[in-house]
Coordinates of N, CA, C and O in Angstrom, one line a residue:
A1400 N 148.7 78.7 -40.3 CA 148.9 77.5 -39.5 C 147.6 76.6 -39.4 O 147.7 75.4 -39.4
R1401 N 146.5 77.3 -39.3 CA 145.2 76.6 -39.2 C 145.0 75.8 -40.5 O 144.5 74.6 -40.4
D1402 N 145.2 76.4 -41.6 CA 145.1 75.7 -42.9 C 146.0 74.5 -43.0 O 145.7 73.5 -43.5
A1403 N 147.2 74.7 -42.5 CA 148.2 73.6 -42.5 C 147.8 72.4 -41.6 O 148.0 71.3 -42.0
E1404 N 147.1 72.7 -40.5 CA 146.5 71.6 -39.7 C 145.5 70.8 -40.5 O 145.4 69.6 -40.4
V1405 N 144.7 71.5 -41.3 CA 143.7 70.8 -42.1 C 144.4 69.9 -43.2 O 144.1 68.8 -43.4
L1406 N 145.5 70.5 -43.8 CA 146.2 69.8 -44.8 C 146.8 68.5 -44.2 O 146.8 67.4 -44.7
A1407 N 147.4 68.6 -42.9 CA 148.0 67.5 -42.3 C 146.9 66.4 -42.0 O 147.2 65.2 -42.2
R1408 N 145.7 66.8 -41.5 CA 144.7 65.9 -41.2 C 144.2 65.1 -42.5 O 143.8 64.0 -42.4
C1409 N 144.3 65.8 -43.6 CA 143.9 65.2 -44.9 C 145.0 64.4 -45.5 O 144.7 63.8 -46.6
G1410 N 146.2 64.4 -44.9 CA 147.3 63.6 -45.5 C 147.9 64.2 -46.7 O 148.5 63.6 -47.5
V1411 N 147.8 65.5 -46.9 CA 148.3 66.2 -48.0 C 149.9 66.3 -47.9 O 150.4 66.4 -46.8
I1412 N 150.5 66.0 -49.0 CA 152.0 66.1 -49.1 C 152.3 67.4 -49.8 O 151.9 67.6 -51.0
A1413 N 153.0 68.3 -49.2 CA 153.4 69.6 -49.8 C 154.6 69.5 -50.7 O 155.7 69.2 -50.2
S1414 N 154.4 69.6 -52.0 CA 155.6 69.6 -52.9 C 156.1 71.0 -53.0 O 155.4 71.9 -53.5
M1415 N 157.3 71.2 -52.5 CA 157.8 72.5 -52.4 C 159.2 72.7 -53.0 O 159.9 71.6 -53.2
Q1416 N 159.6 73.8 -53.4 CA 160.9 74.1 -54.0 C 161.6 75.1 -53.2 O 161.5 76.3 -53.3
P1417 N 162.5 74.7 -52.3 CA 163.3 75.6 -51.4 C 164.1 76.6 -52.2 O 164.4 77.7 -51.7
H1418 N 164.5 76.3 -53.4 CA 165.3 77.2 -54.2 C 164.5 78.5 -54.4 O 165.1 79.6 -54.6
F1419 N 163.2 78.4 -54.4 CA 162.4 79.7 -54.6 C 162.7 80.7 -53.6 O 162.9 81.9 -53.8
D1420 N 162.8 80.2 -52.3 CA 163.1 81.1 -51.2 C 164.6 81.6 -51.4 O 164.8 82.8 -51.2
A1421 N 165.5 80.7 -51.8 CA 166.9 81.1 -51.9 C 167.0 82.2 -53.0 O 167.8 83.1 -52.9
E1422 N 166.3 82.0 -54.1 CA 166.4 82.9 -55.3 C 165.6 84.2 -55.0 O 166.1 85.3 -55.5
W1423 N 164.4 84.2 -54.4 CA 163.5 85.3 -54.5 C 163.0 85.7 -53.1 O 162.2 86.7 -53.0
G1424 N 163.5 85.1 -52.0 CA 162.9 85.3 -50.7 C 163.5 86.4 -49.8 O 162.9 86.8 -48.8
G1425 N 164.7 86.8 -50.1 CA 165.4 87.7 -49.2 C 164.9 89.2 -49.3 O 164.1 89.5 -50.2
E1426 N 165.4 90.0 -48.4 CA 165.0 91.4 -48.4 C 165.3 92.1 -49.7 O 166.4 92.0 -50.2
G1427 N 164.3 92.7 -50.3 CA 164.5 93.4 -51.5 C 164.4 92.5 -52.8 O 164.4 93.0 -53.9
D1428 N 164.2 91.2 -52.5 CA 164.1 90.3 -53.7 C 162.7 90.3 -54.2 O 161.8 91.0 -53.7
L1429 N 162.4 89.4 -55.1 CA 161.1 89.4 -55.8 C 159.9 89.3 -54.9 O 159.0 90.1 -55.1
Y1430 N 159.9 88.4 -53.9 CA 158.7 88.2 -53.1 C 158.5 89.5 -52.3 O 157.3 90.0 -52.2
D1431 N 159.5 90.1 -51.8 CA 159.4 91.3 -51.0 C 158.9 92.4 -51.9 O 158.0 93.2 -51.5
A1432 N 159.4 92.6 -53.1 CA 159.1 93.7 -53.9 C 157.6 93.5 -54.4 O 156.9 94.5 -54.5
R1433 N 157.2 92.3 -54.8 CA 155.9 92.1 -55.4 C 154.8 91.9 -54.3 O 153.6 92.3 -54.6
L1434 N 155.1 91.3 -53.2 CA 154.1 90.9 -52.2 C 154.1 91.7 -50.9 O 153.2 91.6 -50.1
G1435 N 155.2 92.4 -50.7 CA 155.4 93.1 -49.5 C 156.1 92.3 -48.4 O 156.0 91.0 -48.4
K1436 N 156.7 92.9 -47.5 CA 157.5 92.2 -46.4 C 156.7 91.3 -45.6 O 157.1 90.2 -45.3
A1437 N 155.5 91.7 -45.2 CA 154.7 90.8 -44.3 C 154.4 89.5 -45.0 O 154.5 88.4 -44.4
R1438 N 153.9 89.6 -46.2 CA 153.5 88.4 -46.9 C 154.7 87.5 -47.3 O 154.7 86.3 -47.2
A1439 N 155.8 88.2 -47.7 CA 157.0 87.5 -48.1 C 157.6 86.7 -46.9 O 158.1 85.6 -47.1
A1440 N 157.4 87.2 -45.7 CA 158.0 86.5 -44.5 C 157.3 85.2 -44.3 O 157.8 84.3 -43.6
T1441 N 156.1 85.0 -44.8 CA 155.3 83.8 -44.5 C 155.4 82.7 -45.6 O 154.9 81.6 -45.4
L1442 N 156.1 83.1 -46.7 CA 156.2 82.1 -47.8 C 157.2 81.0 -47.5 O 158.2 81.2 -46.8
N1443 N 156.9 79.8 -48.0 CA 157.8 78.7 -47.9 C 158.2 78.4 -46.5 O 159.3 78.2 -46.1
D1444 N 157.2 78.4 -45.6 CA 157.4 78.1 -44.2 C 157.5 76.6 -43.9 O 156.5 76.0 -43.4
F1445 N 158.6 76.1 -44.2 CA 158.8 74.6 -44.1 C 158.7 74.2 -42.6 O 158.1 73.1 -42.4
A1446 N 159.2 75.0 -41.7 CA 159.1 74.6 -40.3 C 157.7 74.5 -39.8 O 157.3 73.5 -39.1
M1447 N 156.9 75.5 -40.1 CA 155.5 75.5 -39.7 C 154.7 74.3 -40.2 O 154.0 73.6 -39.5
L1448 N 154.9 74.0 -41.5 CA 154.3 72.9 -42.1 C 154.7 71.6 -41.5 O 153.8 70.7 -41.1
A1449 N 156.0 71.4 -41.3 CA 156.5 70.2 -40.6 C 155.9 70.0 -39.2 O 155.5 68.9 -38.8
K1450 N 155.9 71.1 -38.5 CA 155.4 71.1 -37.1 C 153.9 70.7 -37.0 O 153.5 70.1 -36.0
T1451 N 153.2 71.1 -38.0 CA 151.7 70.8 -38.0 C 151.5 69.4 -38.6 O 150.3 68.9 -38.6
G1452 N 152.5 68.7 -39.0 CA 152.3 67.3 -39.5 C 152.2 67.2 -41.0 O 151.9 66.1 -41.5
V1453 N 152.4 68.3 -41.8 CA 152.3 68.2 -43.2 C 153.6 67.5 -43.7 O 154.7 68.0 -43.4
A1454 N 153.5 66.5 -44.5 CA 154.6 65.8 -45.1 C 155.2 66.7 -46.2 O 154.4 67.3 -46.9
L1455 N 156.5 66.8 -46.3 CA 157.2 67.6 -47.3 C 157.8 66.8 -48.3 O 158.4 65.7 -48.0
S1456 N 157.8 67.3 -49.5 CA 158.5 66.7 -50.7 C 159.2 67.9 -51.4 O 158.5 68.8 -51.9
F1457 N 160.5 67.8 -51.5 CA 161.3 68.9 -52.1 C 161.7 68.5 -53.5 O 162.1 67.4 -53.8
S1458 N 161.6 69.5 -54.4 CA 162.1 69.3 -55.8 C 162.6 70.6 -56.3 O 162.7 71.6 -55.6
S1459 N 163.0 70.6 -57.6 CA 163.6 71.8 -58.1 C 162.7 72.7 -59.0 O 163.0 73.9 -59.1
D1460 N 161.7 72.1 -59.5 CA 160.8 72.9 -60.5 C 161.6 73.3 -61.7 O 161.4 74.4 -62.2
A1461 N 162.6 72.4 -62.1 CA 163.4 72.7 -63.3 C 162.5 72.9 -64.5 O 161.5 72.2 -64.6
P1462 N 162.8 73.8 -65.4 CA 164.1 74.6 -65.5 C 164.1 75.9 -64.8 O 165.0 76.7 -64.9
V1463 N 163.0 76.2 -64.0 CA 162.9 77.4 -63.3 C 164.1 77.6 -62.3 O 164.7 78.6 -62.2
T1464 N 164.4 76.5 -61.5 CA 165.5 76.5 -60.7 C 166.3 75.2 -61.0 O 165.8 74.2 -61.6
P1465 N 167.6 75.1 -60.7 CA 168.4 74.0 -61.1 C 168.1 72.7 -60.4 O 167.6 72.7 -59.3
I1466 N 168.3 71.6 -61.1 CA 168.2 70.3 -60.5 C 169.5 70.1 -59.7 O 170.6 69.7 -60.3
D1467 N 169.5 70.3 -58.4 CA 170.7 70.3 -57.6 C 170.2 70.0 -56.2 O 169.9 70.9 -55.4
P1468 N 170.0 68.7 -55.8 CA 169.4 68.4 -54.6 C 170.1 68.9 -53.3 O 169.4 69.2 -52.3
W1469 N 171.4 68.9 -53.3 CA 172.1 69.4 -52.1 C 171.9 70.9 -51.9 O 171.8 71.4 -50.8
S1470 N 171.8 71.7 -53.0 CA 171.6 73.1 -52.8 C 170.1 73.3 -52.4 O 169.8 74.3 -51.8
T1471 N 169.2 72.4 -52.8 CA 167.8 72.4 -52.4 C 167.8 72.2 -50.9 O 167.1 73.0 -50.2
I1472 N 168.5 71.3 -50.4 CA 168.6 71.0 -48.9 C 169.2 72.2 -48.2 O 168.7 72.7 -47.2
R1473 N 170.3 72.8 -48.8 CA 170.9 74.0 -48.2 C 169.8 75.1 -48.1 O 169.8 75.8 -47.1
A1474 N 169.1 75.3 -49.2 CA 168.1 76.4 -49.2 C 167.0 76.2 -48.1 O 166.6 77.1 -47.5
A1475 N 166.6 74.9 -47.8 CA 165.6 74.7 -46.8 C 166.2 74.9 -45.4 O 165.5 75.3 -44.5
V1476 N 167.5 74.6 -45.2 CA 168.1 74.7 -43.9 C 168.5 76.1 -43.6 O 168.4 76.6 -42.5
H1477 N 168.8 76.9 -44.6 CA 169.2 78.3 -44.5 C 168.2 79.3 -45.1 O 168.6 80.1 -45.9
H1478 N 166.9 79.1 -44.8 CA 165.8 79.9 -45.2 C 166.2 81.4 -44.9 O 166.8 81.6 -43.8
H1479 N 165.7 82.3 -45.7 CA 166.0 83.7 -45.4 C 165.3 84.2 -44.1 O 165.7 85.1 -43.4
Q1480 N 164.2 83.5 -43.7 CA 163.5 83.6 -42.4 C 163.9 82.4 -41.5 O 163.4 81.4 -41.7
P1481 N 164.9 82.6 -40.6 CA 165.4 81.4 -39.9 C 164.3 80.6 -39.2 O 164.4 79.4 -39.1
T1482 N 163.2 81.2 -38.8 CA 162.1 80.5 -38.1 C 161.4 79.6 -39.1 O 160.6 78.7 -38.7
N1483 N 161.5 79.8 -40.4 CA 160.9 79.0 -41.4 C 161.7 77.8 -41.9 O 161.3 77.0 -42.6
A1484 N 163.0 77.7 -41.4 CA 163.9 76.7 -41.9 C 163.6 75.4 -41.2 O 163.0 75.4 -40.1
I1485 N 164.1 74.3 -41.8 CA 164.1 73.0 -41.1 C 165.5 72.4 -41.0 O 166.4 72.9 -41.6
S1486 N 165.6 71.4 -40.3 CA 166.9 70.7 -40.1 C 167.4 70.1 -41.4 O 166.6 69.8 -42.3
A1487 N 168.7 69.9 -41.4 CA 169.3 69.2 -42.6 C 168.7 67.8 -42.7 O 168.4 67.3 -43.8
R1488 N 168.5 67.1 -41.6 CA 167.9 65.8 -41.6 C 166.5 65.8 -42.2 O 166.1 65.0 -43.0
G1489 N 165.7 66.8 -41.7 CA 164.3 66.9 -42.3 C 164.3 67.3 -43.8 O 163.5 66.8 -44.5
A1490 N 165.2 68.2 -44.2 CA 165.3 68.5 -45.6 C 165.8 67.4 -46.4 O 165.3 67.1 -47.5
F1491 N 166.7 66.6 -45.9 CA 167.2 65.4 -46.6 C 166.1 64.4 -46.8 O 165.9 63.8 -47.9
A1492 N 165.3 64.2 -45.8 CA 164.1 63.3 -45.9 C 163.1 63.8 -46.9 O 162.6 63.0 -47.7
A1493 N 162.9 65.1 -46.9 CA 161.9 65.7 -47.9 C 162.4 65.5 -49.3 O 161.7 65.4 -50.3
A1494 N 163.8 65.6 -49.5 CA 164.4 65.5 -50.8 C 164.5 64.0 -51.3 O 164.8 63.8 -52.5
T1495 N 164.4 63.1 -50.4 CA 164.6 61.7 -50.8 C 163.2 60.9 -50.6 O 162.5 60.9 -51.6
R1496 N 162.9 60.5 -49.5 CA 161.7 59.7 -49.2 C 160.4 60.5 -49.6 O 159.4 60.0 -50.0
G1497 N 160.5 61.9 -49.3 CA 159.4 62.7 -49.6 C 158.9 62.7 -51.0 O 157.7 62.7 -51.3
G1498 N 159.8 62.6 -52.0 CA 159.5 62.5 -53.4 C 158.7 61.2 -53.7 O 157.8 61.2 -54.5
W1499 N 159.2 60.1 -53.2 CA 158.6 58.8 -53.4 C 157.2 58.8 -52.8 O 156.2 58.4 -53.4
R1500 N 157.0 59.4 -51.6 CA 155.7 59.4 -50.9 C 154.7 60.3 -51.7 O 153.6 60.0 -51.9
A1501 N 155.2 61.4 -52.2 CA 154.4 62.3 -53.0 C 153.9 61.6 -54.3 O 152.9 61.9 -54.8
G1502 N 154.8 60.7 -54.8 CA 154.4 59.9 -56.0 C 153.5 58.7 -55.7 O 153.2 57.9 -56.6
G1503 N 153.1 58.6 -54.4 CA 152.2 57.6 -54.1 C 152.8 56.3 -53.5 O 152.1 55.3 -53.3
I1504 N 154.1 56.3 -53.4 CA 154.8 55.1 -52.9 C 155.2 55.3 -51.4 O 156.1 56.1 -51.2
N1505 N 154.6 54.6 -50.5 CA 154.8 54.8 -49.1 C 154.9 53.4 -48.5 O 154.1 53.1 -47.6
D1506 N 155.8 52.6 -49.0 CA 155.9 51.2 -48.6 C 156.8 51.0 -47.4 O 157.1 49.8 -47.0
G1507 N 157.5 52.1 -46.9 CA 158.4 51.9 -45.8 C 159.8 51.6 -46.3 O 160.7 51.6 -45.5
L1508 N 160.0 51.2 -47.5 CA 161.3 50.8 -48.0 C 161.8 51.8 -49.1 O 163.0 52.2 -49.0
T1509 N 161.0 52.0 -50.1 CA 161.4 52.9 -51.2 C 161.8 54.2 -50.7 O 161.2 54.9 -49.9
G1510 N 163.0 54.7 -51.2 CA 163.6 55.9 -50.8 C 164.5 55.8 -49.6 O 165.0 56.8 -49.1
T1511 N 164.8 54.5 -49.2 CA 165.7 54.3 -48.1 C 166.8 53.3 -48.6 O 166.6 52.6 -49.6
L1512 N 167.9 53.3 -47.9 CA 169.0 52.3 -48.2 C 168.9 51.3 -47.1 O 169.6 51.3 -46.1
T1513 N 168.1 50.3 -47.3 CA 167.9 49.2 -46.4 C 167.8 47.9 -47.2 O 167.3 47.9 -48.3
P1514 N 168.2 46.8 -46.6 CA 168.0 45.5 -47.2 C 166.5 45.3 -47.7 O 165.6 45.5 -46.9
G1515 N 166.4 44.9 -48.9 CA 165.0 44.6 -49.4 C 164.4 45.8 -50.2 O 163.4 45.7 -50.9
A1516 N 165.0 47.0 -50.0 CA 164.5 48.2 -50.7 C 165.0 48.1 -52.2 O 166.0 47.6 -52.5
P1517 N 164.2 48.7 -53.1 CA 164.6 48.8 -54.5 C 165.9 49.5 -54.6 O 166.1 50.5 -53.9
A1518 N 166.8 49.1 -55.4 CA 168.2 49.7 -55.5 C 168.2 50.9 -56.4 O 168.7 50.9 -57.5
S1519 N 167.6 52.0 -55.9 CA 167.6 53.3 -56.6 C 168.3 54.3 -55.7 O 167.8 54.5 -54.6
Y1520 N 169.4 54.8 -56.1 CA 170.2 55.7 -55.3 C 171.2 56.5 -56.1 O 171.3 56.3 -57.3
A1521 N 171.8 57.5 -55.4 CA 172.9 58.3 -56.0 C 174.1 58.1 -55.1 O 174.0 58.0 -53.9
V1522 N 175.3 58.2 -55.7 CA 176.5 58.2 -55.0 C 177.1 59.6 -55.1 O 177.2 60.1 -56.3
W1523 N 177.5 60.1 -54.0 CA 178.0 61.5 -54.0 C 179.4 61.6 -53.5 O 179.8 60.9 -52.5
E1524 N 180.2 62.4 -54.1 CA 181.6 62.7 -53.6 C 181.4 63.9 -52.6 O 180.8 64.9 -53.0
V1525 N 181.9 63.7 -51.4 CA 181.6 64.7 -50.3 C 183.0 65.1 -49.7 O 183.8 64.3 -49.4
D1526 N 183.1 66.4 -49.4 CA 184.3 66.9 -48.7 C 184.2 66.6 -47.2 O 185.1 66.1 -46.6
D1527 N 183.1 67.1 -46.6 CA 183.0 67.0 -45.1 C 181.6 66.5 -44.8 O 180.6 66.9 -45.3
L1528 N 181.6 65.6 -43.8 CA 180.3 65.1 -43.2 C 180.2 65.7 -41.8 O 181.2 65.8 -41.0
V1529 N 179.0 66.2 -41.4 CA 178.8 66.8 -40.1 C 177.5 66.3 -39.5 O 176.6 65.9 -40.2
V1530 N 177.4 66.4 -38.2 CA 176.2 66.1 -37.5 C 175.8 67.5 -36.9 O 176.5 68.0 -36.1
A1531 N 174.7 68.0 -37.4 CA 174.2 69.3 -36.9 C 172.8 69.2 -36.5 O 171.9 68.7 -37.2
G1532 N 172.5 69.7 -35.3 CA 171.1 69.7 -34.9 C 170.4 70.9 -35.5 O 171.0 71.9 -35.9
S1533 N 169.1 70.9 -35.5 CA 168.3 71.9 -36.0 C 168.1 73.1 -35.1 O 167.8 74.2 -35.5
H1534 N 168.4 72.9 -33.8 CA 168.3 73.9 -32.8 C 169.4 73.7 -31.8 O 169.9 72.6 -31.6
E1535 N 169.7 74.8 -31.1 CA 170.9 74.8 -30.1 C 170.7 73.7 -29.1 O 171.6 73.0 -28.8
K1536 N 169.5 73.4 -28.6 CA 169.3 72.4 -27.5 C 169.4 71.0 -28.1 O 169.9 70.1 -27.5
V1537 N 169.0 70.8 -29.4 CA 169.1 69.5 -30.0 C 170.6 69.3 -30.4 O 171.1 68.2 -30.3
Q1538 N 171.3 70.4 -30.7 CA 172.7 70.3 -31.1 C 173.5 69.6 -30.1 O 174.4 68.8 -30.4
R1539 N 173.3 69.9 -28.8 CA 174.1 69.3 -27.7 C 174.1 67.8 -27.7 O 175.1 67.2 -27.5
W1540 N 172.9 67.2 -27.9 CA 172.9 65.7 -27.8 C 173.1 65.1 -29.2 O 173.7 64.0 -29.3
S1541 N 172.7 65.7 -30.3 CA 172.8 65.1 -31.6 C 174.2 65.0 -32.1 O 174.5 64.2 -32.9
T1542 N 175.0 65.9 -31.6 CA 176.4 65.9 -32.1 C 177.3 65.0 -31.3 O 178.4 64.7 -31.6
D1543 N 176.8 64.4 -30.2 CA 177.5 63.5 -29.3 C 177.6 62.2 -30.1 O 176.5 61.6 -30.5
P1544 N 178.7 61.6 -30.3 CA 178.8 60.3 -31.0 C 178.0 59.2 -30.4 O 177.5 58.3 -31.2
R1545 N 177.7 59.2 -29.2 CA 176.8 58.2 -28.6 C 175.4 58.3 -29.1 O 174.6 57.3 -29.0
S1546 N 175.0 59.4 -29.6 CA 173.6 59.5 -30.1 C 173.4 58.7 -31.4 O 172.3 58.5 -31.8
R1547 N 174.5 58.4 -32.1 CA 174.5 57.6 -33.3 C 173.7 58.2 -34.4 O 173.1 57.6 -35.3
V1548 N 173.6 59.5 -34.4 CA 172.9 60.3 -35.5 C 173.9 60.3 -36.7 O 175.0 60.7 -36.6
P1549 N 173.4 59.8 -37.8 CA 174.3 59.7 -39.0 C 174.7 61.1 -39.5 O 173.9 62.1 -39.4
A1550 N 175.9 61.3 -39.9 CA 176.4 62.6 -40.5 C 175.8 62.8 -41.9 O 175.5 61.8 -42.6
L1551 N 175.7 64.0 -42.2 CA 175.3 64.4 -43.6 C 176.3 65.4 -44.1 O 177.1 66.0 -43.3
P1552 N 176.4 65.6 -45.4 CA 177.3 66.6 -46.0 C 177.0 68.0 -45.4 O 175.9 68.3 -45.0
D1553 N 178.1 68.8 -45.3 CA 178.0 70.1 -44.8 C 177.2 71.0 -45.8 O 177.7 71.1 -46.9
V1554 N 176.1 71.5 -45.4 CA 175.3 72.3 -46.3 C 175.3 73.8 -45.9 O 174.5 74.6 -46.4
S1555 N 176.2 74.2 -45.0 CA 176.3 75.5 -44.6 C 176.7 76.4 -45.8 O 177.4 76.0 -46.7
P1556 N 176.3 77.7 -45.7 CA 176.7 78.6 -46.8 C 178.2 78.7 -47.0 O 178.9 78.7 -46.0
G1557 N 178.6 78.6 -48.2 CA 180.0 78.6 -48.5 C 180.7 77.2 -48.6 O 181.8 77.1 -49.2
A1558 N 180.1 76.2 -48.0 CA 180.7 74.9 -48.0 C 180.5 74.3 -49.4 O 179.5 74.6 -50.1
D1559 N 181.5 73.5 -49.9 CA 181.4 72.8 -51.1 C 180.3 71.7 -51.0 O 180.4 70.9 -50.1
L1560 N 179.3 71.8 -51.9 CA 178.3 70.8 -51.8 C 178.8 69.5 -52.5 O 179.7 69.5 -53.4
P1561 N 178.1 68.3 -52.2 CA 178.5 67.1 -52.8 C 178.4 67.1 -54.3 O 177.5 67.9 -54.9
R1562 N 179.2 66.3 -55.0 CA 179.1 66.2 -56.4 C 178.7 64.7 -56.8 O 179.2 63.8 -56.2
C1563 N 177.8 64.6 -57.7 CA 177.2 63.3 -58.1 C 178.3 62.5 -58.8 O 178.9 63.0 -59.8
V1564 N 178.5 61.3 -58.4 CA 179.4 60.3 -59.0 C 178.7 59.3 -59.9 O 179.1 58.9 -60.9
R1565 N 177.5 58.8 -59.3 CA 176.8 57.8 -60.0 C 175.3 57.8 -59.6 O 175.0 58.1 -58.4
T1566 N 174.4 57.5 -60.5 CA 173.0 57.3 -60.2 C 172.6 55.9 -60.7 O 173.0 55.5 -61.7
V1567 N 171.8 55.3 -59.9 CA 171.3 53.9 -60.2 C 169.8 53.9 -59.9 O 169.3 54.4 -58.9
H1568 N 169.1 53.3 -60.8 CA 167.6 53.2 -60.7 C 167.2 51.7 -60.9 O 167.5 51.1 -61.9
R1569 N 166.7 51.1 -59.8 CA 166.3 49.7 -59.8 C 167.5 48.8 -60.3 O 167.3 47.9 -61.1
G1570 N 168.7 49.1 -59.8 CA 169.8 48.3 -60.1 C 170.5 48.7 -61.4 O 171.6 48.2 -61.7
Q1571 N 170.0 49.5 -62.2 CA 170.6 49.9 -63.5 C 171.3 51.3 -63.4 O 170.7 52.2 -63.0
V1572 N 172.6 51.3 -63.8 CA 173.3 52.5 -63.7 C 172.8 53.5 -64.8 O 172.8 53.1 -66.0
L1573 N 172.4 54.6 -64.4 CA 171.9 55.7 -65.3 C 173.0 56.7 -65.7 O 173.0 57.2 -66.8
Y1574 N 173.8 57.0 -64.7 CA 174.9 57.9 -64.9 C 176.1 57.5 -64.1 O 176.0 57.0 -62.9
D1575 N 177.3 57.6 -64.7 CA 178.5 57.3 -64.1 C 179.6 58.3 -64.5 O 179.9 58.3 -65.7
R1576 N 179.9 59.2 -63.6 CA 180.8 60.3 -63.9 C 182.1 59.8 -64.6 O 182.7 60.4 -65.4
D1577 N 182.7 58.6 -64.1 CA 184.0 58.1 -64.5 C 183.9 57.2 -65.7 O 184.9 56.7 -66.2
A1578 N 182.7 57.0 -66.3 CA 182.5 56.1 -67.4 C 183.0 56.7 -68.7 O 183.1 56.1 -69.8
G1579 N 183.3 58.0 -68.7 CA 183.8 58.6 -69.9 C 182.8 59.5 -70.5 O 182.5 60.2 -71.2

């Protein structure tokens, strides 16, 4: 945590791959077997980094882990060490705006869907949208419709994750599932 505070003061952006924890972080998995339980429990501590002010950027590290942003978000939210997990909203920000910021673009628009922002986005087919707080106390107010917290796809284990329908970069369609 002390090192994380230094990283935060220096403005470091942590480029992390939550799939690593999902693939190798559980009891008896690779980290546990190679590094031991005590060290494995400290790896990929997204919550600690976020709490100390380190900006997060999530990616896949393909081809080591799949390019699948919603399962990346799921992995960050459902870390094998619950205290290391972050909220779906925080994981979504790290998987979207975080990547732009890590690439040196921090103009307040890029990576958001707001008027005036570059038109780079993905369209997803989603089964269920939910509003979920990161903690039981937050859950009580954030799920109240009056809080106006936008819903996100359900990333709980076992839920069907969104499917990509279209990607657009700077107004140009790169992928269209229905185009044939």
